[in-house]
PDB file of C-alpha atoms in Angstrom:
ATOM      1  CA  UNK A1380     109.746  93.468  71.805  1.00 47.00           C
ATOM      2  CA  UNK A1381     106.380  92.516  73.331  1.00 55.00           C
ATOM      3  CA  UNK A1382     103.143  93.589  71.772  1.00 55.00           C
ATOM      4  CA  UNK A1383      99.791  94.298  73.325  1.00 62.00           C
ATOM      5  CA  UNK A1384      96.924  92.293  71.786  1.00 63.00           C
ATOM      6  CA  UNK A1385      94.667  94.474  69.651  1.00 82.00           C
ATOM      7  CA  UNK A1386      91.270  93.622  71.096  1.00 90.00           C
ATOM      8  CA  UNK A1387      88.589  95.521  73.022  1.00 92.00           C
ATOM      9  CA  UNK A1388      88.821  95.653  76.798  1.00 93.00           C
ATOM     10  CA  UNK A1389      85.590  95.727  78.808  1.00 94.00           C
ATOM     11  CA  UNK A1390      86.281  98.587  81.219  1.00 94.00           C
ATOM     12  CA  UNK A1391      83.299  97.597  83.380  1.00 94.00           C
ATOM     13  CA  UNK A1392      84.801  94.126  83.952  1.00 93.00           C
ATOM     14  CA  UNK A1393      88.487  94.975  84.405  1.00 93.00           C
ATOM     15  CA  UNK A1394      90.759  97.937  84.984  1.00 93.00           C
ATOM     16  CA  UNK A1395      93.682  99.403  83.135  1.00 94.00           C
ATOM     17  CA  UNK A1396      96.915  99.396  85.099  1.00 92.00           C
ATOM     18  CA  UNK A1397      99.340 102.088  83.962  1.00 93.00           C
ATOM     19  CA  UNK A1398     102.924 101.433  85.039  1.00 92.00           C
ATOM     20  CA  UNK A1399     105.654 104.049  85.529  1.00 90.00           C
ATOM     21  CA  UNK A1400     107.628 102.527  82.628  1.00 92.00           C
ATOM     22  CA  UNK A1401     104.750 103.287  80.237  1.00 92.00           C
ATOM     23  CA  UNK A1402     103.246  99.788  80.059  1.00 92.00           C
ATOM     24  CA  UNK A1403      99.443  99.629  80.106  1.00 93.00           C
ATOM     25  CA  UNK A1404      97.682  96.332  80.833  1.00 91.00           C
ATOM     26  CA  UNK A1405      94.142  95.144  81.478  1.00 92.00           C
ATOM     27  CA  UNK A1406      94.015  93.641  84.978  1.00 89.00           C
ATOM     28  CA  UNK A1407      91.677  92.843  87.834  1.00 85.00           C
ATOM     29  CA  UNK A1408      90.258  95.880  89.641  1.00 81.00           C
ATOM     30  CA  UNK A1409      91.725  96.519  93.067  1.00 74.00           C
ATOM     31  CA  UNK A1410      89.635  98.631  95.385  1.00 68.00           C
ATOM     32  CA  UNK A1411      92.128  98.777  98.216  1.00 64.00           C
ATOM     33  CA  UNK A1412      95.896  98.754  98.500  1.00 60.00           C
ATOM     34  CA  UNK A1413      98.015  97.420  95.664  1.00 62.00           C
ATOM     35  CA  UNK A1414     101.797  97.118  95.688  1.00 66.00           C
ATOM     36  CA  UNK A1415     102.073  96.873  91.902  1.00 72.00           C
ATOM     37  CA  UNK A1416     103.233 100.482  91.514  1.00 83.00           C
ATOM     38  CA  UNK A1417     100.656 100.910  88.754  1.00 89.00           C
ATOM     39  CA  UNK A1418      98.053 103.613  88.482  1.00 93.00           C
ATOM     40  CA  UNK A1419      94.582 102.143  88.061  1.00 93.00           C
ATOM     41  CA  UNK A1420      91.935 103.447  85.683  1.00 95.00           C
ATOM     42  CA  UNK A1421      88.655 101.782  86.632  1.00 93.00           C
ATOM     43  CA  UNK A1422      85.107 102.288  85.367  1.00 96.00           C
ATOM     44  CA  UNK A1423      82.014 101.324  87.375  1.00 94.00           C
ATOM     45  CA  UNK A1424      78.281 101.165  86.807  1.00 96.00           C
ATOM     46  CA  UNK A1425      76.653 101.927  90.160  1.00 96.00           C
ATOM     47  CA  UNK A1426      72.975 101.754  91.077  1.00 97.00           C
ATOM     48  CA  UNK A1427      72.886 102.422  94.834  1.00 95.00           C
ATOM     49  CA  UNK A1428      74.910 104.098  97.576  1.00 94.00           C
ATOM     50  CA  UNK A1429      76.007 100.613  98.666  1.00 92.00           C
ATOM     51  CA  UNK A1430      77.767 100.221  95.285  1.00 92.00           C
ATOM     52  CA  UNK A1431      80.023 103.190  96.146  1.00 92.00           C
ATOM     53  CA  UNK A1432      80.517 102.211  99.829  1.00 89.00           C
ATOM     54  CA  UNK A1433      78.820 105.441 100.940  1.00 91.00           C
ATOM     55  CA  UNK A1434      79.024 104.176 104.531  1.00 93.00           C
ATOM     56  CA  UNK A1435      82.851 104.351 104.393  1.00 94.00           C
ATOM     57  CA  UNK A1436      85.447 107.064 104.022  1.00 94.00           C
ATOM     58  CA  UNK A1437      88.279 106.317 101.582  1.00 94.00           C
ATOM     59  CA  UNK A1438      91.783 107.790 101.403  1.00 94.00           C
ATOM     60  CA  UNK A1439      94.722 107.386  99.003  1.00 93.00           C
ATOM     61  CA  UNK A1440      97.977 108.418 100.733  1.00 93.00           C
ATOM     62  CA  UNK A1441     100.300 107.970  97.739  1.00 91.00           C
ATOM     63  CA  UNK A1442      98.531 109.993  95.028  1.00 94.00           C
ATOM     64  CA  UNK A1443      95.645 112.208  94.067  1.00 96.00           C
ATOM     65  CA  UNK A1444      92.540 110.602  92.561  1.00 96.00           C
ATOM     66  CA  UNK A1445      90.501 111.766  89.586  1.00 98.00           C
ATOM     67  CA  UNK A1446      86.829 110.871  90.096  1.00 97.00           C
ATOM     68  CA  UNK A1447      84.889 111.270  86.845  1.00 98.00           C
ATOM     69  CA  UNK A1448      81.126 111.116  86.298  1.00 98.00           C
ATOM     70  CA  UNK A1449      80.355 109.694  82.853  1.00 98.00           C
ATOM     71  CA  UNK A1450      76.574 109.323  83.262  1.00 98.00           C
ATOM     72  CA  UNK A1451      74.086 109.962  86.081  1.00 98.00           C
ATOM     73  CA  UNK A1452      75.089 112.169  88.985  1.00 98.00           C
ATOM     74  CA  UNK A1453      76.999 111.870  92.262  1.00 97.00           C
ATOM     75  CA  UNK A1454      77.989 113.908  95.268  1.00 97.00           C
ATOM     76  CA  UNK A1455      81.566 113.601  96.477  1.00 97.00           C
ATOM     77  CA  UNK A1456      81.920 114.439 100.182  1.00 96.00           C
ATOM     78  CA  UNK A1457      85.192 115.387 101.862  1.00 96.00           C
ATOM     79  CA  UNK A1458      85.621 114.642 105.561  1.00 93.00           C
ATOM     80  CA  UNK A1459      86.247 117.748 107.667  1.00 89.00           C
ATOM     81  CA  UNK A1460      89.912 118.455 108.321  1.00 81.00           C
ATOM     82  CA  UNK A1461      89.076 119.460 111.912  1.00 84.00           C
ATOM     83  CA  UNK A1462      86.344 118.158 114.227  1.00 83.00           C
ATOM     84  CA  UNK A1463      84.486 121.500 114.336  1.00 87.00           C
ATOM     85  CA  UNK A1464      84.431 121.881 110.511  1.00 89.00           C
ATOM     86  CA  UNK A1465      81.685 120.695 108.174  1.00 90.00           C
ATOM     87  CA  UNK A1466      82.010 118.369 105.197  1.00 90.00           C
ATOM     88  CA  UNK A1467      82.834 119.876 101.821  1.00 94.00           C
ATOM     89  CA  UNK A1468      80.779 118.521  98.920  1.00 96.00           C
ATOM     90  CA  UNK A1469      81.188 118.600  95.141  1.00 97.00           C
ATOM     91  CA  UNK A1470      78.311 117.638  92.811  1.00 98.00           C
ATOM     92  CA  UNK A1471      79.346 115.841  89.637  1.00 98.00           C
ATOM     93  CA  UNK A1472      77.152 115.734  86.548  1.00 98.00           C
ATOM     94  CA  UNK A1473      77.892 113.758  83.356  1.00 98.00           C
ATOM     95  CA  UNK A1474      81.167 114.817  81.782  1.00 98.00           C
ATOM     96  CA  UNK A1475      82.630 116.366  84.949  1.00 98.00           C
ATOM     97  CA  UNK A1476      85.408 115.300  87.303  1.00 98.00           C
ATOM     98  CA  UNK A1477      87.029 116.338  90.557  1.00 98.00           C
ATOM     99  CA  UNK A1478      90.587 115.807  91.745  1.00 97.00           C
ATOM    100  CA  UNK A1479      90.689 114.392  95.283  1.00 97.00           C
ATOM    101  CA  UNK A1480      93.843 115.646  97.016  1.00 96.00           C
ATOM    102  CA  UNK A1481      96.366 113.060  98.172  1.00 95.00           C
ATOM    103  CA  UNK A1482      95.573 111.892 101.701  1.00 95.00           C
ATOM    104  CA  UNK A1483      92.081 113.492 101.796  1.00 95.00           C
ATOM    105  CA  UNK A1484      89.299 111.310 103.183  1.00 95.00           C
ATOM    106  CA  UNK A1485      86.290 111.217 100.848  1.00 96.00           C
ATOM    107  CA  UNK A1486      83.109 109.304 100.061  1.00 96.00           C
ATOM    108  CA  UNK A1487      80.425 109.209  97.362  1.00 96.00           C
ATOM    109  CA  UNK A1488      76.626 109.317  97.363  1.00 96.00           C
ATOM    110  CA  UNK A1489      74.497 108.844  94.253  1.00 97.00           C
ATOM    111  CA  UNK A1490      71.913 111.233  92.872  1.00 97.00           C
ATOM    112  CA  UNK A1491      71.055 108.671  90.159  1.00 97.00           C
ATOM    113  CA  UNK A1492      72.388 105.386  88.790  1.00 97.00           C
ATOM    114  CA  UNK A1493      75.739 106.351  87.282  1.00 98.00           C
ATOM    115  CA  UNK A1494      78.785 105.324  85.323  1.00 98.00           C
ATOM    116  CA  UNK A1495      81.929 106.498  87.096  1.00 97.00           C
ATOM    117  CA  UNK A1496      85.627 106.366  86.347  1.00 97.00           C
ATOM    118  CA  UNK A1497      88.454 106.723  88.830  1.00 96.00           C
ATOM    119  CA  UNK A1498      92.154 107.088  88.219  1.00 95.00           C
ATOM    120  CA  UNK A1499      94.609 106.736  91.097  1.00 93.00           C
ATOM    121  CA  UNK A1500      97.564 104.903  92.557  1.00 91.00           C
ATOM    122  CA  UNK A1501      95.919 102.452  94.971  1.00 84.00           C
ATOM    123  CA  UNK A1502      99.045 101.722  97.043  1.00 85.00           C
ATOM    124  CA  UNK A1503      98.198 102.347 100.711  1.00 85.00           C
ATOM    125  CA  UNK A1504      94.472 102.987 100.075  1.00 89.00           C
ATOM    126  CA  UNK A1505      92.487 102.906 103.310  1.00 90.00           C
ATOM    127  CA  UNK A1506      88.781 102.544 104.074  1.00 90.00           C
ATOM    128  CA  UNK A1507      87.230 103.639 107.355  1.00 91.00           C
ATOM    129  CA  UNK A1508      83.650 102.973 108.457  1.00 92.00           C
ATOM    130  CA  UNK A1509      81.652 106.169 108.907  1.00 90.00           C
ATOM    131  CA  UNK A1510      80.492 106.817 112.450  1.00 84.00           C
ATOM    132  CA  UNK A1511      78.199 109.710 111.514  1.00 70.00           C
ATOM    133  CA  UNK A1512      75.783 107.784 109.253  1.00 55.00           C
ATOM    134  CA  UNK A1513      72.226 108.989 109.174  1.00 51.00           C
TER     135      UNK A1513
END
Protein backbone atom coordinates (compact mmCIF):
# COMPACT_ATOMS: atom_id res chain seq x y z
CA UNK A 1 0.00 0.00 0.00
CA UNK A 2 1.36 3.45 -0.92
CA UNK A 3 0.69 6.46 1.21
CA UNK A 4 0.40 10.09 0.30
CA UNK A 5 2.73 12.37 2.29
CA UNK A 6 0.83 14.46 4.83
CA UNK A 7 2.10 17.93 4.00
CA UNK A 8 0.55 21.12 2.62
CA UNK A 9 0.40 21.59 -1.13
CA UNK A 10 0.73 25.11 -2.53
CA UNK A 11 -2.19 25.22 -4.97
CA UNK A 12 -0.83 28.40 -6.59
CA UNK A 13 2.43 26.62 -7.48
CA UNK A 14 1.14 23.20 -8.57
CA UNK A 15 -2.08 21.44 -9.49
CA UNK A 16 -3.89 18.43 -8.17
CA UNK A 17 -4.27 15.63 -10.68
CA UNK A 18 -7.25 13.38 -9.94
CA UNK A 19 -7.03 10.00 -11.65
CA UNK A 20 -9.96 7.74 -12.57
CA UNK A 21 -8.70 5.10 -10.10
CA UNK A 22 -9.11 7.58 -7.22
CA UNK A 23 -5.45 8.59 -6.84
CA UNK A 24 -4.83 12.29 -6.21
CA UNK A 25 -1.34 13.74 -6.67
CA UNK A 26 0.27 17.17 -6.70
CA UNK A 27 1.79 17.75 -10.15
CA UNK A 28 2.88 20.44 -12.55
CA UNK A 29 0.04 22.52 -14.02
CA UNK A 30 -0.76 21.78 -17.64
CA UNK A 31 -2.59 24.49 -19.51
CA UNK A 32 -3.03 22.58 -22.74
CA UNK A 33 -3.47 18.95 -23.69
CA UNK A 34 -2.41 16.21 -21.30
CA UNK A 35 -2.57 12.49 -22.01
CA UNK A 36 -2.38 11.51 -18.34
CA UNK A 37 -6.10 10.74 -18.09
CA UNK A 38 -6.22 12.82 -14.91
CA UNK A 39 -8.59 15.63 -14.13
CA UNK A 40 -6.71 18.77 -13.12
CA UNK A 41 -7.69 21.08 -10.29
CA UNK A 42 -5.63 24.26 -10.66
CA UNK A 43 -5.70 27.55 -8.78
CA UNK A 44 -4.36 30.82 -10.22
CA UNK A 45 -3.75 34.34 -8.99
CA UNK A 46 -4.30 36.63 -11.99
CA UNK A 47 -3.67 40.36 -12.24
CA UNK A 48 -4.31 41.20 -15.90
CA UNK A 49 -6.22 39.92 -18.93
CA UNK A 50 -2.89 38.63 -20.26
CA UNK A 51 -2.72 36.25 -17.26
CA UNK A 52 -5.94 34.56 -18.46
CA UNK A 53 -5.02 34.62 -22.19
CA UNK A 54 -8.01 36.87 -22.91
CA UNK A 55 -6.77 37.16 -26.51
CA UNK A 56 -7.41 33.42 -27.05
CA UNK A 57 -10.42 31.15 -27.10
CA UNK A 58 -10.04 27.86 -25.22
CA UNK A 59 -11.93 24.58 -25.64
CA UNK A 60 -11.89 21.23 -23.81
CA UNK A 61 -13.31 18.49 -26.08
CA UNK A 62 -13.16 15.63 -23.55
CA UNK A 63 -14.96 17.11 -20.53
CA UNK A 64 -16.81 20.02 -19.03
CA UNK A 65 -14.84 22.59 -17.03
CA UNK A 66 -15.75 24.19 -13.71
CA UNK A 67 -14.42 27.76 -13.58
CA UNK A 68 -14.59 29.12 -10.02
CA UNK A 69 -13.98 32.67 -8.82
CA UNK A 70 -12.48 32.64 -5.32
CA UNK A 71 -11.65 36.36 -5.05
CA UNK A 72 -11.97 39.37 -7.37
CA UNK A 73 -14.28 39.18 -10.36
CA UNK A 74 -14.20 37.86 -13.93
CA UNK A 75 -16.34 37.68 -17.03
CA UNK A 76 -16.46 34.37 -18.86
CA UNK A 77 -17.33 34.79 -22.55
CA UNK A 78 -18.66 32.01 -24.77
CA UNK A 79 -17.96 32.17 -28.50
CA UNK A 80 -21.11 32.31 -30.63
CA UNK A 81 -22.26 28.93 -31.91
CA UNK A 82 -23.14 30.52 -35.28
CA UNK A 83 -21.51 33.44 -37.09
CA UNK A 84 -24.60 35.68 -36.80
CA UNK A 85 -24.98 35.09 -33.02
CA UNK A 86 -23.48 37.21 -30.26
CA UNK A 87 -21.22 36.08 -27.43
CA UNK A 88 -22.83 34.85 -24.23
CA UNK A 89 -21.24 36.17 -21.03
CA UNK A 90 -21.38 35.10 -17.39
CA UNK A 91 -20.09 37.38 -14.60
CA UNK A 92 -18.44 35.58 -11.70
CA UNK A 93 -18.07 37.16 -8.27
CA UNK A 94 -16.21 35.62 -5.30
CA UNK A 95 -17.67 32.27 -4.31
CA UNK A 96 -19.38 31.60 -7.66
CA UNK A 97 -18.65 29.18 -10.49
CA UNK A 98 -19.87 28.30 -13.96
CA UNK A 99 -19.77 24.98 -15.78
CA UNK A 100 -18.37 25.35 -19.30
CA UNK A 101 -19.99 22.73 -21.55
CA UNK A 102 -17.73 20.16 -23.18
CA UNK A 103 -16.46 21.43 -26.54
CA UNK A 104 -17.62 25.05 -25.98
CA UNK A 105 -15.11 27.75 -26.88
CA UNK A 106 -14.66 30.26 -24.05
CA UNK A 107 -12.37 32.99 -22.74
CA UNK A 108 -11.96 35.11 -19.61
CA UNK A 109 -11.61 38.84 -18.93
CA UNK A 110 -10.89 40.30 -15.50
CA UNK A 111 -12.95 42.86 -13.64
CA UNK A 112 -10.31 42.90 -10.86
CA UNK A 113 -7.22 40.96 -9.81
CA UNK A 114 -8.59 37.54 -8.91
CA UNK A 115 -7.95 34.09 -7.55
CA UNK A 116 -9.49 31.48 -9.83
CA UNK A 117 -9.81 27.71 -9.76
CA UNK A 118 -10.50 25.44 -12.70
CA UNK A 119 -11.32 21.77 -12.75
CA UNK A 120 -11.26 19.84 -16.03
CA UNK A 121 -9.79 17.00 -18.03
CA UNK A 122 -7.15 18.74 -20.15
CA UNK A 123 -6.80 15.97 -22.76
CA UNK A 124 -7.31 17.54 -26.21
CA UNK A 125 -7.49 21.14 -24.90
CA UNK A 126 -7.16 23.65 -27.73
CA UNK A 127 -6.34 27.36 -27.83
CA UNK A 128 -7.23 29.59 -30.76
CA UNK A 129 -6.13 33.21 -31.22
CA UNK A 130 -9.06 35.62 -31.24
CA UNK A 131 -9.55 37.47 -34.51
CA UNK A 132 -12.14 39.89 -33.13
CA UNK A 133 -9.94 41.61 -30.51
CA UNK A 134 -10.70 45.21 -29.77
